[in-house]
Short mmCIF file of C-alpha atoms (C1' of nucleotides) in Angstrom, two decimals:
data_model
loop_
_atom_site.label_atom_id
_atom_site.label_comp_id
_atom_site.label_asym_id
_atom_site.label_seq_id
_atom_site.Cartn_x
_atom_site.Cartn_y
_atom_site.Cartn_z
CA MET A 1 -5.70 -4.37 -34.38
CA ALA A 2 -7.42 -1.24 -34.19
CA THR A 3 -9.01 -2.12 -30.12
CA LYS A 4 -5.72 -0.19 -28.80
CA LYS A 5 -5.92 2.81 -30.82
CA ASP A 6 -9.88 3.02 -30.23
CA ARG A 7 -9.31 2.52 -26.27
CA LEU A 8 -6.51 5.31 -26.67
CA ASP A 9 -9.19 8.00 -28.64
CA ARG A 10 -11.81 7.30 -26.50
CA ILE A 11 -10.13 8.72 -23.45
CA ILE A 12 -8.68 11.28 -25.78
CA GLN A 13 -12.19 12.23 -26.33
CA SER A 14 -13.26 12.39 -23.36
CA LEU A 15 -10.44 14.53 -21.83
CA ARG A 16 -10.92 16.92 -24.67
CA LYS A 17 -14.76 16.57 -23.79
CA LYS A 18 -13.80 17.99 -19.83
CA GLY A 19 -11.51 20.96 -21.12
CA TYR A 20 -8.18 18.91 -20.58
CA ARG A 21 -5.32 20.11 -22.90
CA LEU A 22 -3.25 17.49 -24.31
CA SER A 23 0.30 17.92 -23.21
CA PRO A 24 3.00 15.99 -25.26
CA GLN A 25 3.84 14.74 -22.02
CA ARG A 26 0.19 13.50 -21.25
CA LEU A 27 -0.10 12.06 -24.81
CA ALA A 28 3.09 10.07 -23.95
CA ILE A 29 1.44 8.48 -20.49
CA LEU A 30 -1.77 8.20 -21.96
CA LYS A 31 -0.57 6.02 -24.89
CA ILE A 32 1.58 3.86 -22.23
CA LEU A 33 -1.48 3.44 -19.38
CA ALA A 34 -3.77 3.11 -22.37
CA GLN A 35 -2.07 0.34 -24.76
CA SER A 36 0.72 -1.36 -22.75
CA ARG A 37 -0.67 -4.28 -20.30
CA GLU A 38 2.62 -4.22 -18.74
CA HIS A 39 1.07 -2.92 -15.75
CA PRO A 40 3.88 -0.17 -15.08
CA SER A 41 4.39 1.86 -12.23
CA VAL A 42 4.95 6.24 -11.80
CA ALA A 43 8.77 4.99 -12.19
CA GLN A 44 8.73 2.48 -14.83
CA ILE A 45 6.35 5.28 -17.30
CA ARG A 46 8.69 7.84 -16.60
CA ALA A 47 11.90 5.55 -17.67
CA MET A 48 9.77 4.59 -20.87
CA ILE A 49 9.54 8.52 -21.64
CA LYS A 50 12.62 9.42 -20.84
CA ALA A 51 14.11 9.43 -24.31
CA ASP A 52 11.64 11.83 -25.84
CA PHE A 53 10.96 13.94 -22.69
CA SER A 54 13.80 13.44 -20.33
CA THR A 55 13.01 16.30 -17.78
CA THR A 56 9.48 15.19 -17.03
CA SER A 57 9.21 14.84 -13.08
CA PRO A 58 7.27 11.96 -10.82
CA ALA A 59 5.21 15.24 -10.11
CA THR A 60 3.89 14.95 -13.57
CA VAL A 61 3.27 11.39 -14.19
CA TYR A 62 1.74 11.05 -10.79
CA LYS A 63 -0.61 13.79 -11.93
CA ASN A 64 -1.24 12.50 -14.59
CA VAL A 65 -2.22 8.53 -13.55
CA SER A 66 -4.33 10.30 -10.47
CA LEU A 67 -6.37 12.25 -13.40
CA LEU A 68 -7.17 9.34 -15.73
CA LYS A 69 -8.04 7.27 -12.08
CA SER A 70 -10.38 9.82 -11.18
CA MET A 71 -11.85 9.37 -14.65
CA GLY A 72 -12.23 5.84 -14.28
CA GLU A 73 -10.20 5.07 -16.87
CA VAL A 74 -7.12 3.71 -15.13
CA LEU A 75 -6.96 1.43 -11.90
CA GLU A 76 -4.80 1.29 -9.46
CA LEU A 77 -3.42 -1.40 -7.80
CA GLY A 78 -1.72 -0.70 -4.61
CA PHE A 79 0.25 -2.48 -2.24
CA GLY A 80 1.71 -2.05 1.36
CA ASN A 81 5.14 -1.56 0.64
CA LYS A 82 6.08 -1.28 -3.15
CA SER A 83 5.11 1.68 -5.36
CA SER A 84 1.98 1.42 -6.92
CA ARG A 85 0.91 -0.10 -10.53
CA TYR A 86 -1.16 1.08 -12.85
CA ASP A 87 -3.73 -0.85 -15.48
CA GLY A 88 -5.09 2.09 -18.31
CA TYR A 89 -5.72 -1.22 -20.28
CA ASN A 90 -8.51 -2.59 -18.52
CA PRO A 91 -9.36 -0.01 -15.92
CA HIS A 92 -11.97 -2.44 -14.21
CA PRO A 93 -11.37 -4.98 -11.53
CA HIS A 94 -10.27 -8.19 -12.57
CA PRO A 95 -8.15 -10.46 -10.82
CA HIS A 96 -3.79 -10.11 -11.41
CA VAL A 97 -1.29 -12.57 -11.16
CA ILE A 98 2.08 -11.26 -9.57
CA CYS A 99 5.32 -12.88 -9.51
CA ASN A 100 7.52 -12.18 -6.38
CA GLY A 101 10.68 -12.25 -8.32
CA CYS A 102 10.75 -10.77 -11.40
CA GLY A 103 7.62 -8.10 -10.52
CA ARG A 104 5.98 -9.23 -13.64
CA ILE A 105 1.72 -9.01 -13.58
CA VAL A 106 -0.44 -10.62 -15.94
CA ASP A 107 -4.19 -10.74 -16.31
CA PRO A 108 -5.27 -14.56 -16.26
CA GLU A 109 -8.18 -15.19 -17.48
CA TYR A 110 -11.25 -15.78 -14.94
CA LYS A 111 -14.92 -14.06 -14.62
CA ALA A 112 -17.07 -15.53 -11.98
CA MET A 113 -15.92 -12.55 -9.56
CA ALA A 114 -19.58 -11.10 -10.10
CA ARG A 115 -21.14 -14.32 -8.91
CA LEU A 116 -18.65 -14.63 -5.84
CA SER A 117 -18.83 -10.94 -5.21
CA ARG A 118 -22.64 -11.12 -4.91
CA GLU A 119 -22.63 -14.86 -2.45
CA ILE A 120 -20.02 -12.47 -0.28
CA SER A 121 -22.63 -9.28 -0.29
CA ARG A 122 -25.54 -12.19 0.57
CA LYS A 123 -23.19 -13.59 3.71
CA THR A 124 -22.08 -10.47 5.29
CA GLY A 125 -24.95 -7.78 4.84
CA PHE A 126 -22.14 -5.28 2.83
CA ARG A 127 -23.38 -3.56 -0.51
CA ILE A 128 -19.77 -4.32 -2.74
CA THR A 129 -18.68 -2.00 -4.63
CA SER A 130 -15.36 -3.29 -5.85
CA HIS A 131 -12.99 -5.34 -5.12
CA ARG A 132 -9.63 -7.16 -5.79
CA LEU A 133 -8.32 -10.26 -6.30
CA ASP A 134 -4.39 -10.64 -6.60
CA PHE A 135 -2.20 -14.49 -6.67
CA PHE A 136 1.36 -14.19 -6.25
CA GLY A 137 4.09 -16.60 -6.84
CA LEU A 138 6.84 -17.24 -9.62
CA CYS A 139 6.10 -17.10 -13.11
CA SER A 140 7.85 -19.76 -15.37
CA GLU A 141 10.72 -17.88 -16.04
CA CYS A 142 11.56 -16.91 -12.76
CA GLN A 143 10.91 -20.65 -11.59
CA ASN A 144 13.45 -21.79 -14.50
CA LYS A 145 16.27 -19.28 -13.35
CA LYS A 146 15.73 -20.62 -9.62
CA LYS A 147 16.43 -24.07 -11.20
CA GLN A 148 19.66 -22.63 -12.44
CA ILE A 149 20.83 -21.28 -9.31
CA GLU A 150 20.07 -23.89 -6.94
CA LYS A 151 22.47 -26.49 -9.46
CA MET B 1 -14.21 -20.82 24.50
CA ALA B 2 -10.38 -21.87 24.93
CA THR B 3 -9.52 -21.11 21.37
CA LYS B 4 -8.47 -17.39 22.17
CA LYS B 5 -6.15 -18.32 24.75
CA ASP B 6 -4.72 -21.24 22.70
CA ARG B 7 -3.49 -19.23 19.92
CA LEU B 8 -1.60 -16.82 22.77
CA ASP B 9 -0.28 -18.99 23.87
CA ARG B 10 1.12 -20.72 20.75
CA ILE B 11 3.01 -17.86 20.08
CA ILE B 12 4.12 -16.86 23.53
CA GLN B 13 5.99 -20.75 22.84
CA SER B 14 7.51 -19.75 19.84
CA LEU B 15 8.87 -16.00 20.95
CA ARG B 16 10.39 -18.15 24.26
CA LYS B 17 11.69 -21.21 21.88
CA LYS B 18 13.64 -18.62 19.67
CA GLY B 19 14.70 -16.72 22.65
CA TYR B 20 12.36 -13.85 22.56
CA ARG B 21 11.57 -11.68 25.69
CA LEU B 22 7.95 -11.28 27.11
CA SER B 23 7.83 -7.52 27.75
CA PRO B 24 4.61 -6.07 29.06
CA GLN B 25 4.30 -3.83 26.23
CA ARG B 26 5.04 -7.21 23.24
CA LEU B 27 2.48 -9.14 25.92
CA ALA B 28 -0.17 -6.17 25.03
CA ILE B 29 0.22 -5.82 21.26
CA LEU B 30 0.43 -9.88 21.25
CA LYS B 31 -2.95 -10.10 22.68
CA ILE B 32 -4.54 -7.81 21.22
CA LEU B 33 -3.57 -9.11 17.59
CA ALA B 34 -4.23 -12.82 18.94
CA GLN B 35 -7.46 -12.45 19.93
CA SER B 36 -9.17 -9.68 18.52
CA ARG B 37 -11.13 -9.77 15.11
CA GLU B 38 -10.42 -6.08 14.61
CA HIS B 39 -7.64 -6.37 11.99
CA PRO B 40 -6.32 -3.04 13.98
CA SER B 41 -3.38 -0.55 12.58
CA VAL B 42 -0.53 -0.05 14.54
CA ALA B 43 -2.17 3.02 15.36
CA GLN B 44 -5.10 1.43 16.79
CA ILE B 45 -3.08 -1.16 18.99
CA ARG B 46 -1.41 1.85 20.00
CA ALA B 47 -4.26 3.33 20.91
CA MET B 48 -5.76 0.33 22.65
CA ILE B 49 -2.87 -0.32 24.93
CA LYS B 50 -2.10 3.63 25.66
CA ALA B 51 -4.47 3.33 28.97
CA ASP B 52 -2.13 0.96 30.19
CA PHE B 53 1.76 2.08 28.18
CA SER B 54 0.82 5.51 27.79
CA THR B 55 4.78 5.58 26.51
CA THR B 56 4.71 3.06 23.61
CA SER B 57 6.00 4.66 21.06
CA PRO B 58 4.92 3.75 17.46
CA ALA B 59 8.46 2.50 16.86
CA THR B 60 7.76 -0.18 19.40
CA VAL B 61 4.23 -1.34 17.73
CA TYR B 62 6.22 -1.79 14.32
CA LYS B 63 8.43 -3.93 15.80
CA ASN B 64 6.84 -6.69 17.20
CA VAL B 65 4.21 -6.51 14.41
CA SER B 66 6.72 -6.98 11.86
CA LEU B 67 8.58 -10.08 14.49
CA LEU B 68 5.47 -11.09 14.16
CA LYS B 69 5.12 -10.90 10.93
CA SER B 70 8.55 -12.90 9.69
CA MET B 71 7.20 -15.34 12.49
CA GLY B 72 4.33 -15.55 10.18
CA GLU B 73 1.74 -15.76 13.42
CA VAL B 74 0.48 -12.40 11.64
CA LEU B 75 -1.06 -11.73 7.94
CA GLU B 76 -0.04 -8.00 6.96
CA LEU B 77 -3.22 -6.04 5.03
CA GLY B 78 -1.28 -3.48 2.87
CA PHE B 79 -2.92 -0.95 1.31
CA GLY B 80 -2.22 1.72 -1.08
CA ASN B 81 -2.88 4.59 0.50
CA LYS B 82 -4.26 4.24 3.89
CA SER B 83 -2.32 2.21 6.49
CA SER B 84 -1.41 -1.77 7.01
CA ARG B 85 -4.09 -3.66 8.81
CA TYR B 86 -3.17 -6.74 10.84
CA ASP B 87 -4.58 -9.98 11.70
CA GLY B 88 -2.76 -12.36 14.06
CA TYR B 89 -6.14 -14.53 14.60
CA ASN B 90 -5.87 -15.97 11.32
CA PRO B 91 -2.75 -15.41 9.72
CA HIS B 92 -3.16 -17.38 6.38
CA PRO B 93 -4.55 -16.08 3.57
CA HIS B 94 -8.24 -15.26 3.45
CA PRO B 95 -11.29 -13.56 1.81
CA HIS B 96 -11.73 -9.96 3.65
CA VAL B 97 -14.70 -8.02 3.34
CA ILE B 98 -14.06 -4.41 4.15
CA CYS B 99 -15.90 -0.85 4.65
CA ASN B 100 -15.23 1.77 2.47
CA GLY B 101 -17.20 4.36 5.50
CA CYS B 102 -15.84 3.16 9.27
CA GLY B 103 -13.24 1.10 7.77
CA ARG B 104 -14.29 -2.01 9.58
CA ILE B 105 -12.73 -5.38 8.37
CA VAL B 106 -14.75 -8.78 8.47
CA ASP B 107 -14.05 -12.34 7.42
CA PRO B 108 -16.73 -13.92 5.29
CA GLU B 109 -16.71 -17.65 5.09
CA TYR B 110 -15.36 -18.76 1.90
CA LYS B 111 -13.34 -22.19 1.00
CA ALA B 112 -13.06 -22.12 -2.60
CA MET B 113 -9.70 -20.63 -2.80
CA ALA B 114 -7.44 -23.34 -2.86
CA ARG B 115 -9.47 -24.56 -5.51
CA LEU B 116 -9.28 -21.26 -7.38
CA SER B 117 -5.63 -20.94 -7.49
CA ARG B 118 -5.24 -24.38 -9.00
CA GLU B 119 -7.35 -22.83 -11.76
CA ILE B 120 -5.52 -19.77 -12.16
CA SER B 121 -1.87 -21.52 -11.86
CA ARG B 122 -2.55 -23.91 -14.49
CA LYS B 123 -3.77 -21.35 -17.32
CA THR B 124 -0.52 -19.00 -16.38
CA GLY B 125 2.28 -21.06 -15.24
CA PHE B 126 2.97 -19.39 -12.36
CA ARG B 127 3.70 -21.31 -9.10
CA ILE B 128 1.58 -19.68 -6.91
CA THR B 129 2.42 -19.28 -3.12
CA SER B 130 0.14 -16.75 -1.70
CA HIS B 131 -3.42 -14.38 -2.62
CA ARG B 132 -5.16 -12.10 -1.07
CA LEU B 133 -9.01 -11.09 -2.21
CA ASP B 134 -10.45 -8.66 -0.82
CA PHE B 135 -14.01 -6.85 -1.19
CA PHE B 136 -14.94 -3.47 -0.69
CA GLY B 137 -18.34 -1.85 -0.56
CA LEU B 138 -20.44 -0.63 2.65
CA CYS B 139 -21.35 -2.50 5.76
CA SER B 140 -25.38 -2.53 6.55
CA GLU B 141 -24.77 -0.09 9.25
CA CYS B 142 -23.09 2.41 7.32
CA GLN B 143 -25.63 2.00 4.40
CA ASN B 144 -28.07 3.11 7.32
CA LYS B 145 -26.19 6.50 8.34
CA LYS B 146 -26.46 7.72 4.27
CA LYS B 147 -29.77 6.44 4.14
CA GLN B 148 -30.51 8.98 7.01
CA ILE B 149 -28.69 11.73 5.66
CA GLU B 150 -30.27 11.27 2.38
CA LYS B 151 -33.18 11.98 3.81
"C1'" DT C 1 -4.49 36.20 -24.20
"C1'" DT C 2 -6.30 33.08 -20.77
"C1'" DT C 3 -5.93 28.86 -18.09
"C1'" DT C 4 -4.00 24.78 -17.48
"C1'" DC C 5 0.41 21.83 -17.41
"C1'" DT C 6 4.82 21.29 -16.33
"C1'" DG C 7 8.80 20.49 -12.88
"C1'" DC C 8 11.23 21.89 -9.15
"C1'" DA C 9 10.88 22.30 -4.58
"C1'" DA C 10 8.75 21.44 0.15
"C1'" DA C 11 5.59 18.90 2.59
"C1'" DT C 12 3.31 14.49 3.93
"C1'" DG C 13 2.39 10.64 6.02
"C1'" DC C 14 3.50 5.66 6.99
"C1'" DT C 15 7.43 2.81 8.25
"C1'" DT C 16 11.95 2.08 9.65
"C1'" DT C 17 16.53 2.94 11.41
"C1'" DG C 18 19.61 4.20 15.13
"C1'" DC C 19 21.45 4.41 19.26
"C1'" DA C 20 21.34 5.39 24.51
"C1'" DT C 21 18.97 4.13 27.93
"C1'" DG C 22 15.99 1.19 30.62
"C1'" DG C 23 14.37 -3.80 31.88
"C1'" DG C 24 13.33 -10.01 31.62
"C1'" DA C 25 15.45 -13.58 32.49
"C1'" DT D 1 25.64 -9.84 34.42
"C1'" DC D 2 23.92 -10.19 29.39
"C1'" DC D 3 21.30 -9.11 25.92
"C1'" DC D 4 17.35 -7.82 24.51
"C1'" DA D 5 13.56 -4.65 24.24
"C1'" DT D 6 11.85 -0.18 24.10
"C1'" DG D 7 10.99 4.73 22.84
"C1'" DC D 8 12.79 9.00 21.08
"C1'" DA D 9 14.65 11.12 16.85
"C1'" DA D 10 16.28 10.99 12.48
"C1'" DA D 11 16.33 9.03 8.31
"C1'" DG D 12 13.50 6.83 4.08
"C1'" DC D 13 10.09 6.64 0.66
"C1'" DA D 14 6.33 6.72 -1.95
"C1'" DT D 15 3.21 10.11 -3.19
"C1'" DT D 16 1.00 14.91 -2.82
"C1'" DT D 17 0.69 19.72 -2.75
"C1'" DG D 18 2.22 25.07 -3.78
"C1'" DC D 19 4.35 27.49 -7.11
"C1'" DA D 20 6.51 30.10 -10.96
"C1'" DG D 21 7.15 29.80 -15.84
"C1'" DA D 22 5.98 27.48 -19.88
"C1'" DA D 23 2.76 26.17 -22.98
"C1'" DA D 24 -1.76 24.56 -25.06
"C1'" DA D 25 -6.15 26.62 -26.73
#
DNA sequence: TTTTCTGCAAATGCTTTGCATGGGA
DNA sequence: TCCCATGCAAAGCATTTGCAGAAAA
């Protein structure tokens, strides 16, 4: 599947065009964000590159994530207390389903948000520019684990 | 309209039943949360009671909000960076429309979330227990202010 | 060589916790 | 009187910022 590589290349071109450099650390972070569907946190990104770059600081990861966010190449999913998760695979607003057990985040199929957004705009008078739709619950694995414990 | 008072009384009864006390500060915080539709932050609540209780600490407001949250009487709207906003008027999940200009939060009418939630559950295998739907944009007043500036 | 990037440490901002004092019931 | 609640101060955490040295281009 060429899509993932295309996405990575696109971001790399965009960085080059704007005069940013491609350090090995930046490239590693970039690959994770552009190619994984895991919606990783900064700590998770840091853990994933630890084998190759053991001294990479949280600050470096934060700075790179912020840069990509400001370029519109990464979507931040902030939560009240827990740390933010990042989506560089699909950086445009879309629904997320979040497991309260294991913390995994998946993308369900759902296409009707644009229509709903227009409806809300009409009802409230707001000019709506973005949205956020999250569902919280237990994934099937965590449901099973819970059943095991209850036995 | 008796609804607002009813809601306040209901919470007061619930607190009494559980052995919690009704300090004047707690009552003031409670009134704001149960009766206003402003979705205030802790800082805003503190500002609103300042005239009557000038020495009330943030900790006290946080403790009261947390207590009401744990009783299911207040809904917390957490954001990534900004401070949380609280809804004690309608503590059950419902859509919010948030102005990026002035920070106001309003409740649009929308009833179809239960159906959507079931659809997502079927598609993903999650057992969904809660959700969050936010729209971001500019309220009509902030749209007008923006136009004034652009002239 | 120039300028950006990294990574340490310090700073920030919201929220929570600990604890002595105050005050409902 | 008995505990719970308040409010100060300190601690916690995620994130941001400052800066000197490292390293892309």
